[in-house]
Short mmCIF file of C-alpha atoms and ligand atoms in Angstrom, two decimals:
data_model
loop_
_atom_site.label_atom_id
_atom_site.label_comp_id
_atom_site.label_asym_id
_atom_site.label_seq_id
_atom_site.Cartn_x
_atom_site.Cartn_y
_atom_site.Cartn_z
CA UNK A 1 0.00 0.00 0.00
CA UNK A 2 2.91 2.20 -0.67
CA UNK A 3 1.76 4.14 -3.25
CA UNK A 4 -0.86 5.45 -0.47
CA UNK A 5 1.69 6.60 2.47
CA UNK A 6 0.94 9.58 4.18
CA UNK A 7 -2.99 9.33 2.57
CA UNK A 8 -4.91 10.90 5.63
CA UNK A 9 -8.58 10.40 4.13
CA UNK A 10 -10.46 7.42 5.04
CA UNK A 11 -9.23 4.07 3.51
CA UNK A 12 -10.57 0.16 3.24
CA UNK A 13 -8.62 -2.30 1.28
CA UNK A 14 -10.46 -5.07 -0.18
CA UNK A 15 -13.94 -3.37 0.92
CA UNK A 16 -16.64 -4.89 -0.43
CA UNK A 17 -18.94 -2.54 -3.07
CA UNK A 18 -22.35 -4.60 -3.23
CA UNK A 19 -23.34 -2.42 -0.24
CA UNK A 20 -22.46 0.52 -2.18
CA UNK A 21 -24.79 0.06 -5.54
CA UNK A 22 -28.39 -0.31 -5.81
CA UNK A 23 -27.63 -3.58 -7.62
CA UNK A 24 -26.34 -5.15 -4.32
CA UNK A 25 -24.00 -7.14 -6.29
CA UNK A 26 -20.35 -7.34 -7.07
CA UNK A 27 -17.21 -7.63 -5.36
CA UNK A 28 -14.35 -5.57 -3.66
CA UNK A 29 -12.18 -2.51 -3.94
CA UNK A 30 -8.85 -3.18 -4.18
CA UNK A 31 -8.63 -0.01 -2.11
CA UNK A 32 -11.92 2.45 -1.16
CA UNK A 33 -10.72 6.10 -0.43
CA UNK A 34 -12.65 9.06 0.67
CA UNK A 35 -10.39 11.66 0.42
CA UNK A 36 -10.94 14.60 2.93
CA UNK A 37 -10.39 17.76 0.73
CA UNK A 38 -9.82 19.07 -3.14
CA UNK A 39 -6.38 18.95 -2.53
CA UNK A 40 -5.96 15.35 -0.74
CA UNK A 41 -8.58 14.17 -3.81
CA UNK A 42 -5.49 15.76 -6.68
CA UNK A 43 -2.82 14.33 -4.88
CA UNK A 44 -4.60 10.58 -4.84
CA UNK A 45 -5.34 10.90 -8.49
CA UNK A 46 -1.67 11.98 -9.19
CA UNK A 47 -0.67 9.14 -7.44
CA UNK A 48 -2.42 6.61 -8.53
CA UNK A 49 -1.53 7.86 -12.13
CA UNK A 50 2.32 8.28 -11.18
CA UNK A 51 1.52 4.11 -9.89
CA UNK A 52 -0.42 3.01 -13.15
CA UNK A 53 -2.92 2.25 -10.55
CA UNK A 54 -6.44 2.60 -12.23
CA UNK A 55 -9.45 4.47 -10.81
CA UNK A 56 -13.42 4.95 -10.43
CA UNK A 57 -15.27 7.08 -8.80
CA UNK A 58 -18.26 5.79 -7.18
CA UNK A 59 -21.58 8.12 -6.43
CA UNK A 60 -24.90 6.92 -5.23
CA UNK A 61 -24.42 3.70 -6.91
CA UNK A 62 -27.25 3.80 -8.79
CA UNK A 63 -25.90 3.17 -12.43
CA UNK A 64 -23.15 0.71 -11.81
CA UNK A 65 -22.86 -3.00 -12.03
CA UNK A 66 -19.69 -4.10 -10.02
CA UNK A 67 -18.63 -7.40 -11.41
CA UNK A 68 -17.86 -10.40 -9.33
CA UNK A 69 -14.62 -9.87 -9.05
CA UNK A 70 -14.68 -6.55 -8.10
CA UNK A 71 -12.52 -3.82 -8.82
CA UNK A 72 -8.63 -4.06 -8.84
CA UNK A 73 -7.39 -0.50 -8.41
CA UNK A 74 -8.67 2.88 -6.19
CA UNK A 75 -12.17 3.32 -5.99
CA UNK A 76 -13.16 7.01 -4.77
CA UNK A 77 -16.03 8.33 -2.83
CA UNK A 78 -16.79 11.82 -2.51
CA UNK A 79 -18.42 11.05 0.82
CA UNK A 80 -16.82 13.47 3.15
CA UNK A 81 -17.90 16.98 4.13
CA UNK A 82 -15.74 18.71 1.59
CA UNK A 83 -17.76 17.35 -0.87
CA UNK A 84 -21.72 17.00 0.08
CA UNK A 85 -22.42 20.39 1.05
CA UNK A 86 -24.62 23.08 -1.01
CA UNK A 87 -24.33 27.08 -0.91
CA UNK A 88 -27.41 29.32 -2.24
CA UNK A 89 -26.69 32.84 -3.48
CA UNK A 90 -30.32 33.51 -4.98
CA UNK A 91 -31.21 31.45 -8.03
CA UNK A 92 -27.53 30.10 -8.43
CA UNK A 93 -26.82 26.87 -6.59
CA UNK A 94 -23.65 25.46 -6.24
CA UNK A 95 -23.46 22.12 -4.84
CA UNK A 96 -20.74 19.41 -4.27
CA UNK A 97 -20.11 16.60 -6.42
CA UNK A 98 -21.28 14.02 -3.38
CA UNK A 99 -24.58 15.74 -2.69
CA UNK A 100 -27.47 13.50 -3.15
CA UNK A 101 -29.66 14.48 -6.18
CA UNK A 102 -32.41 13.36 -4.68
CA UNK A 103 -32.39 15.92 -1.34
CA UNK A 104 -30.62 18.58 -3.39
CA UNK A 105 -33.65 18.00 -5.98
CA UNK A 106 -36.42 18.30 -3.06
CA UNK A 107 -34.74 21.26 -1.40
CA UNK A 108 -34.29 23.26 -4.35
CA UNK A 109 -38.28 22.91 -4.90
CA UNK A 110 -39.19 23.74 -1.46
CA UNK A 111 -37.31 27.16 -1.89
CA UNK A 112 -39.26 27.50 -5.20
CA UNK A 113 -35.77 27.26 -6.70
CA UNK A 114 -37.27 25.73 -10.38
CA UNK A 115 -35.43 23.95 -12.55
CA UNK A 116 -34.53 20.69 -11.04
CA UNK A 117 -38.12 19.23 -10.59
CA UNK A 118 -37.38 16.50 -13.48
CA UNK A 119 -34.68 14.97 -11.50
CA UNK A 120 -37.22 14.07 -8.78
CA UNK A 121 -36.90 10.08 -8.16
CA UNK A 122 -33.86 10.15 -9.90
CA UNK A 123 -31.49 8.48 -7.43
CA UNK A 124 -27.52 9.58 -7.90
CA UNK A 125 -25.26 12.28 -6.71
CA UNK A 126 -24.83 15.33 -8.27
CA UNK A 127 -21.08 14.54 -9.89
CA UNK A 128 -22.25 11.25 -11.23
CA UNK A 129 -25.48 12.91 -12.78
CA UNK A 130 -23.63 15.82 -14.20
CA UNK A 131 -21.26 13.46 -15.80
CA UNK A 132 -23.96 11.22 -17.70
CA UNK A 133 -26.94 14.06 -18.27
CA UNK A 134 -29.08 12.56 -16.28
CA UNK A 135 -32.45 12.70 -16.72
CA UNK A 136 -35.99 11.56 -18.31
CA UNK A 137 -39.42 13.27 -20.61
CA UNK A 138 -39.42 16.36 -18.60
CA UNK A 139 -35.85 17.23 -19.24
CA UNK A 140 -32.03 16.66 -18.36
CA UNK A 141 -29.85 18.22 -15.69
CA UNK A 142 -27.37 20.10 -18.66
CA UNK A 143 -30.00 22.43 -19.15
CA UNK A 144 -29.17 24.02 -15.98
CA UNK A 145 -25.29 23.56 -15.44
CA UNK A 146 -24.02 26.81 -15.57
CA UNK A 147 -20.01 25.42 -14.63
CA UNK A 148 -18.33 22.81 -12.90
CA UNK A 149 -15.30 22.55 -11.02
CA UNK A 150 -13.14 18.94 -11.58
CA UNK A 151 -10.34 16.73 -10.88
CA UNK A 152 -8.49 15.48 -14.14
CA UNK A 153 -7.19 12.03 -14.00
CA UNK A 154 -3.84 13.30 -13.90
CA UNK A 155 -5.03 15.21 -10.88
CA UNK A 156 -4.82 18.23 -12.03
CA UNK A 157 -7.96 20.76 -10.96
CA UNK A 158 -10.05 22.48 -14.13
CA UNK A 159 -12.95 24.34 -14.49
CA UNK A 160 -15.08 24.37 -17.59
CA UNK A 161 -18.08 26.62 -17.64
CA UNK A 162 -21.15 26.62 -19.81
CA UNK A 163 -19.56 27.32 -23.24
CA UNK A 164 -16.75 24.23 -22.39
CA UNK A 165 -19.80 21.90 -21.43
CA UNK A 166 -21.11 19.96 -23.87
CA UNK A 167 -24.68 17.42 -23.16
CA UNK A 168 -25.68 14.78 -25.19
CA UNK A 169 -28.35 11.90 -24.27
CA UNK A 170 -26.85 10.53 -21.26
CA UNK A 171 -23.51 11.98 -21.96
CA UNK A 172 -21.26 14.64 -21.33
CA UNK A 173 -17.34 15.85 -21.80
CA UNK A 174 -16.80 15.97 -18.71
CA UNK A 175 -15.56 11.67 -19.04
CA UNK A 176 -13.08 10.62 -16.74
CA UNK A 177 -12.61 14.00 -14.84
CA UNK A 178 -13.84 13.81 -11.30
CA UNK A 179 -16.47 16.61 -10.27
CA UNK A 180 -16.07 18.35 -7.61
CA UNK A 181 -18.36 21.44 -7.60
CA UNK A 182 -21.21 22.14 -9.85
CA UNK A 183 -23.32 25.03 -10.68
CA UNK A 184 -26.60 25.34 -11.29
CA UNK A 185 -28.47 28.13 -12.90
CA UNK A 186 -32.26 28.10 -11.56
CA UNK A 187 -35.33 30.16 -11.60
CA UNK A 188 -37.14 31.73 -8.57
CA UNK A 189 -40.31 30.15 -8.83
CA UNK A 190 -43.27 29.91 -6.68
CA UNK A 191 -42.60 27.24 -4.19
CA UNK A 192 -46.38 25.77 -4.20
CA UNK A 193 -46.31 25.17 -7.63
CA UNK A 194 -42.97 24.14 -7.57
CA UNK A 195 -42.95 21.51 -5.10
CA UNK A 196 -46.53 20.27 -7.07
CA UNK A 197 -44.61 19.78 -10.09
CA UNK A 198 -41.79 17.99 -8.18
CA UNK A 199 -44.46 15.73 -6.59
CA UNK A 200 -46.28 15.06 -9.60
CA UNK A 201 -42.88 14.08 -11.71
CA UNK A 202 -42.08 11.53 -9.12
CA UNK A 203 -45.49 9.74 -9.07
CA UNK A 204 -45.33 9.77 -12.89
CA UNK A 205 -42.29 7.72 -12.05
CA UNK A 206 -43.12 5.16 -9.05
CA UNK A 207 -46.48 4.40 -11.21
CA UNK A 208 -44.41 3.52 -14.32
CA UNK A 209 -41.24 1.75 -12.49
CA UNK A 210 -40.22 -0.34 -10.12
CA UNK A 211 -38.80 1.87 -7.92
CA UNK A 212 -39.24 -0.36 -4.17
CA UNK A 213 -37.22 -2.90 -5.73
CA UNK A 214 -33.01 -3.56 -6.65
CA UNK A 215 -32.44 -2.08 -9.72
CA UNK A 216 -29.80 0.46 -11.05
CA UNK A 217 -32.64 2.64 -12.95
CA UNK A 218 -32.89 1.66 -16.85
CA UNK A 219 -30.46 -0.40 -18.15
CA UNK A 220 -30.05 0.31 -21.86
CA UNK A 221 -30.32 3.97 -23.81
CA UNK A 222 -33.19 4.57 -25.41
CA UNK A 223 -32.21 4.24 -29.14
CA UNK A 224 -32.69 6.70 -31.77
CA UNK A 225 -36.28 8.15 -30.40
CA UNK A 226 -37.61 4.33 -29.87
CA UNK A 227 -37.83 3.51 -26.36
CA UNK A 228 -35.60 0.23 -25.11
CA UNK A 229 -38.32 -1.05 -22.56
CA UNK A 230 -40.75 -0.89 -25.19
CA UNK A 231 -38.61 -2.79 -27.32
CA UNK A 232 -37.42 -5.20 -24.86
CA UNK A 233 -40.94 -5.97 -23.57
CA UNK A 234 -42.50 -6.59 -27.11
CA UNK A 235 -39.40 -9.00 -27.61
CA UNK A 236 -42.12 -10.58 -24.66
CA UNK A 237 -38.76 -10.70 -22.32
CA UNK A 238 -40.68 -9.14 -19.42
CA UNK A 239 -39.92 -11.41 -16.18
CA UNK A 240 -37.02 -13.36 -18.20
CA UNK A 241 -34.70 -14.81 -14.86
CA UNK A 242 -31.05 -16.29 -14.60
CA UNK A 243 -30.44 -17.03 -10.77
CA UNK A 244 -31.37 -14.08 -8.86
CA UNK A 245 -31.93 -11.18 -11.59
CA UNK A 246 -34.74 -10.39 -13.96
CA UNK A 247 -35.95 -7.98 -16.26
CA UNK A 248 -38.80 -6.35 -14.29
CA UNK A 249 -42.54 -6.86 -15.13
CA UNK A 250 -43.41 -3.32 -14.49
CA UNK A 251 -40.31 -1.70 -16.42
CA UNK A 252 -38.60 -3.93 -19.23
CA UNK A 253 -35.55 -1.65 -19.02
CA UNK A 254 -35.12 -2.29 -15.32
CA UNK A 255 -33.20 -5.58 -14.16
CA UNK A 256 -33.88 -5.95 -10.97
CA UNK A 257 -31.85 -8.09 -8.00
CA UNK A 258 -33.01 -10.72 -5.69
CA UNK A 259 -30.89 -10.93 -2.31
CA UNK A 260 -28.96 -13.96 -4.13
CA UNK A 261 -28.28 -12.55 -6.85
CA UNK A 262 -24.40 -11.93 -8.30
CA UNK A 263 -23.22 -9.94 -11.01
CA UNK A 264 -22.85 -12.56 -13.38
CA UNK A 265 -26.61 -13.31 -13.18
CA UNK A 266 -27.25 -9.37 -14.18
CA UNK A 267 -25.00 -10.20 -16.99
CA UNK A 268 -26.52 -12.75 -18.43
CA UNK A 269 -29.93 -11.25 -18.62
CA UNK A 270 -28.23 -7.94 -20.35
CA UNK A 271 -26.39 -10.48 -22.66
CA UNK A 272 -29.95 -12.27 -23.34
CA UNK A 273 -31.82 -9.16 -23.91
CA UNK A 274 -29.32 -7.74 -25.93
CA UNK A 275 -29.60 -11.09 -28.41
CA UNK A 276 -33.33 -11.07 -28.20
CA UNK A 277 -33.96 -7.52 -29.20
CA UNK A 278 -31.21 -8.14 -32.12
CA UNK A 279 -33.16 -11.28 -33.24
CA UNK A 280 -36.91 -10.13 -32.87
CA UNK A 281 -36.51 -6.39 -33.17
CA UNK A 282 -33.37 -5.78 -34.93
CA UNK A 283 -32.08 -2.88 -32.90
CA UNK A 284 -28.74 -3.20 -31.02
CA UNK A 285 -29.68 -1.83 -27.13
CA UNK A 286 -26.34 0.35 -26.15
CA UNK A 287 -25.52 0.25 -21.97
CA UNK A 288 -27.07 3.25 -19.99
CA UNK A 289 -24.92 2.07 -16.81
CA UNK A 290 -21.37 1.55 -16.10
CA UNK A 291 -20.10 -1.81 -15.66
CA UNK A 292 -17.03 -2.21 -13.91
N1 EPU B 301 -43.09 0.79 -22.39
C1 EPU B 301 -43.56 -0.47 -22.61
N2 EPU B 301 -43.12 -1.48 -21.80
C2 EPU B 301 -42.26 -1.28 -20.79
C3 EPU B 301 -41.76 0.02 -20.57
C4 EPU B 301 -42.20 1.05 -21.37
O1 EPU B 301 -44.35 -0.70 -23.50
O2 EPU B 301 -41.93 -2.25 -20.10
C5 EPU B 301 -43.58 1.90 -23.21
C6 EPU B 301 -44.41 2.88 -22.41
O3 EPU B 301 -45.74 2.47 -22.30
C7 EPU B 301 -44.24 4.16 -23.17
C8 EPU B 301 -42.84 4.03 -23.78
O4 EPU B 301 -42.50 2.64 -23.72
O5 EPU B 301 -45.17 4.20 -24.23
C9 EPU B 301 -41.81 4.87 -23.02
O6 EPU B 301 -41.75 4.42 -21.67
P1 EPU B 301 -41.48 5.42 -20.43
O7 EPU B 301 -42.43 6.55 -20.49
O8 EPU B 301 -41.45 4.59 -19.21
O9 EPU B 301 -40.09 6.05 -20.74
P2 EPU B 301 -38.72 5.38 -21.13
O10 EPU B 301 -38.33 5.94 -22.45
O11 EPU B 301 -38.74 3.91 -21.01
C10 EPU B 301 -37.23 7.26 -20.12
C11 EPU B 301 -35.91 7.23 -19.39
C12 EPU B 301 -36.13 7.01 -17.91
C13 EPU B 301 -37.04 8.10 -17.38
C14 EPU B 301 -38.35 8.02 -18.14
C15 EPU B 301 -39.39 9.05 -17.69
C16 EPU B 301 -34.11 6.27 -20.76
C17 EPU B 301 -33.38 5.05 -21.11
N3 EPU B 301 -35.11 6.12 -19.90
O12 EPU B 301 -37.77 5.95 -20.01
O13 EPU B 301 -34.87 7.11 -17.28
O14 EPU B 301 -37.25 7.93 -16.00
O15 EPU B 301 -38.09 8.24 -19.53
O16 EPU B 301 -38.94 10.34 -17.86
O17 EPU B 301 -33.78 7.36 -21.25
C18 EPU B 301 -32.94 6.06 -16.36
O18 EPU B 301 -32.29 6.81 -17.08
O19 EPU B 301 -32.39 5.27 -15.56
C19 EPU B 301 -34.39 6.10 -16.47
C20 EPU B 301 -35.15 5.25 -15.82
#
């Protein structure tokens, strides 16, 4: 663990990640870090560069399928308070990359800070959804980046603002850079209406998906303006099982984990729906989540 010396974050070797994702699957960390600062998250990054040591950063866990064998390098977490906290100065928000879309999403409304109301019930943190555009129908979280502040994997800190930015479907430039601020740019809004909007988005969702259960969100991208659960449950693939993972019967772009379920078993029922949509549908389904 030399490369490490001196690291005064906390640090787990061989921690398990199952715990971590919303998968519950998968095996260890070679090494888990949270570093404890900006600076302390550069110098790991450097490091682990300098070592040819590989690295991931892991969020909420809600778009990543950990193999089996887990992961054999650094895996960070933007955990610590450095990183989850959230400053207002009127309709500009700038939160951390470890803050919890979800809260940051439900706050926002209650101040009648509008803008954010599509990422209700959209489970992440805010680095993590900045980094893939997340979103859904009522619109994507690029809209309303204004800049963000990031760790390259060299370790060296950048900020891009709005013009630097660029959003696709689920994508972003921002690749293997690790964010550490963002800002927001959103409207004062009425908070009543606000918050109604904010409820009524995320009981759009829970009626539609299977949100109670294991899942890591959809699975595939939508492709070219066809939607992949559409797809997938015409292929009639809806329930389809191998050991403890199937594709959900309320969402056919949803796999979703039993408690003995392993990685492998959430492989084979991508691999199977990937073949089955080829076969019956002819469309190739591209990953929405990471797998590692
Ligand atoms: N459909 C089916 N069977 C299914 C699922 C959907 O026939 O099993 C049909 C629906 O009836 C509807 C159409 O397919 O006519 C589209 O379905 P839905 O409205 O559920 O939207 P989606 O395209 O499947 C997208 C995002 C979701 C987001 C929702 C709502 C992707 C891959 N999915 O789903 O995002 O929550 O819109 O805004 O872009 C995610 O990214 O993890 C995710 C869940």
């Amino acid at each position: 663990m030399n490369w490490l010396n001196g690291f005064n974050g906390k640090l787990r070797e061989f921690a398990p990640l199952a715990e971590l994702t919303w998968f519950r699957v998968g095996g260890p960390a070679r090494w888990l870090v949270s570093p404890g600062s900006q600076t302390e998250l550069a110098e790991t990054l450097g490091r682990a560069a300098d070592h040819g040591i590989p690295y991931k950063v892991l969020g909420a866990g809600a778009n990543v399928l950990v193999s089996d064998d887990g992961f054999d390098g650094v895996v960070v977490r933007l955990d610590e308070p450095a990183f989850t906290s959230t400053d207002f100065d009127g309709h500009l928000v700038r939160a951390g990359g470890g803050v919890d879309l979800m809260d940051l999403t439900h706050v926002c409304a209650r101040r009648g800070l509008s803008g954010l109301e599509a990422m209700a019930g959209i489970p992440g943190t805010v680095g993590g959804a900045v980094r893939m555009n997340a979103g859904g129908r009522h619109g994507e979280l690029g809209q309303v980046v204004e800049g963000v502040t990031a760790v390259s994997e060299r370790g060296a800190v950048v900020s891009l603002d709005r013009k630097e930015l660029l959003f696709g479907y689920r994508s972003s430039n921002i690749g293997a850079r690790i964010v550490v601020w963002a800002t927001l740019r959103l409207v004062q809004s009425d908070p009543v209406q606000t918050m109604q909007r904010f409820r009524e988005y995320w009981a759009e969702k829970k009626r539609a998906q299977p949100l109670g259960d294991r899942s890591a969100g959809c699975v595939f991208k939508n492709p070219g303006g066809a939607s992949a659960g559409a797809l997938i449950d015409q292929a009639g693939l809806k329930g389809y099982t191998r050991g403890g993972a199937s594709v959900s019967a309320r969402h056919a772009n949803f796999i979703v984990t039993a408690p003995h379920a392993t990685a492998a078993h959430v492989r084979a029922v991508i691999d199977h729906v990937r073949d089955e949509v080829v076969r019956r549908c002819g469309v190739e389904l591209e990953l929405e989540i990471d797998i590692w």
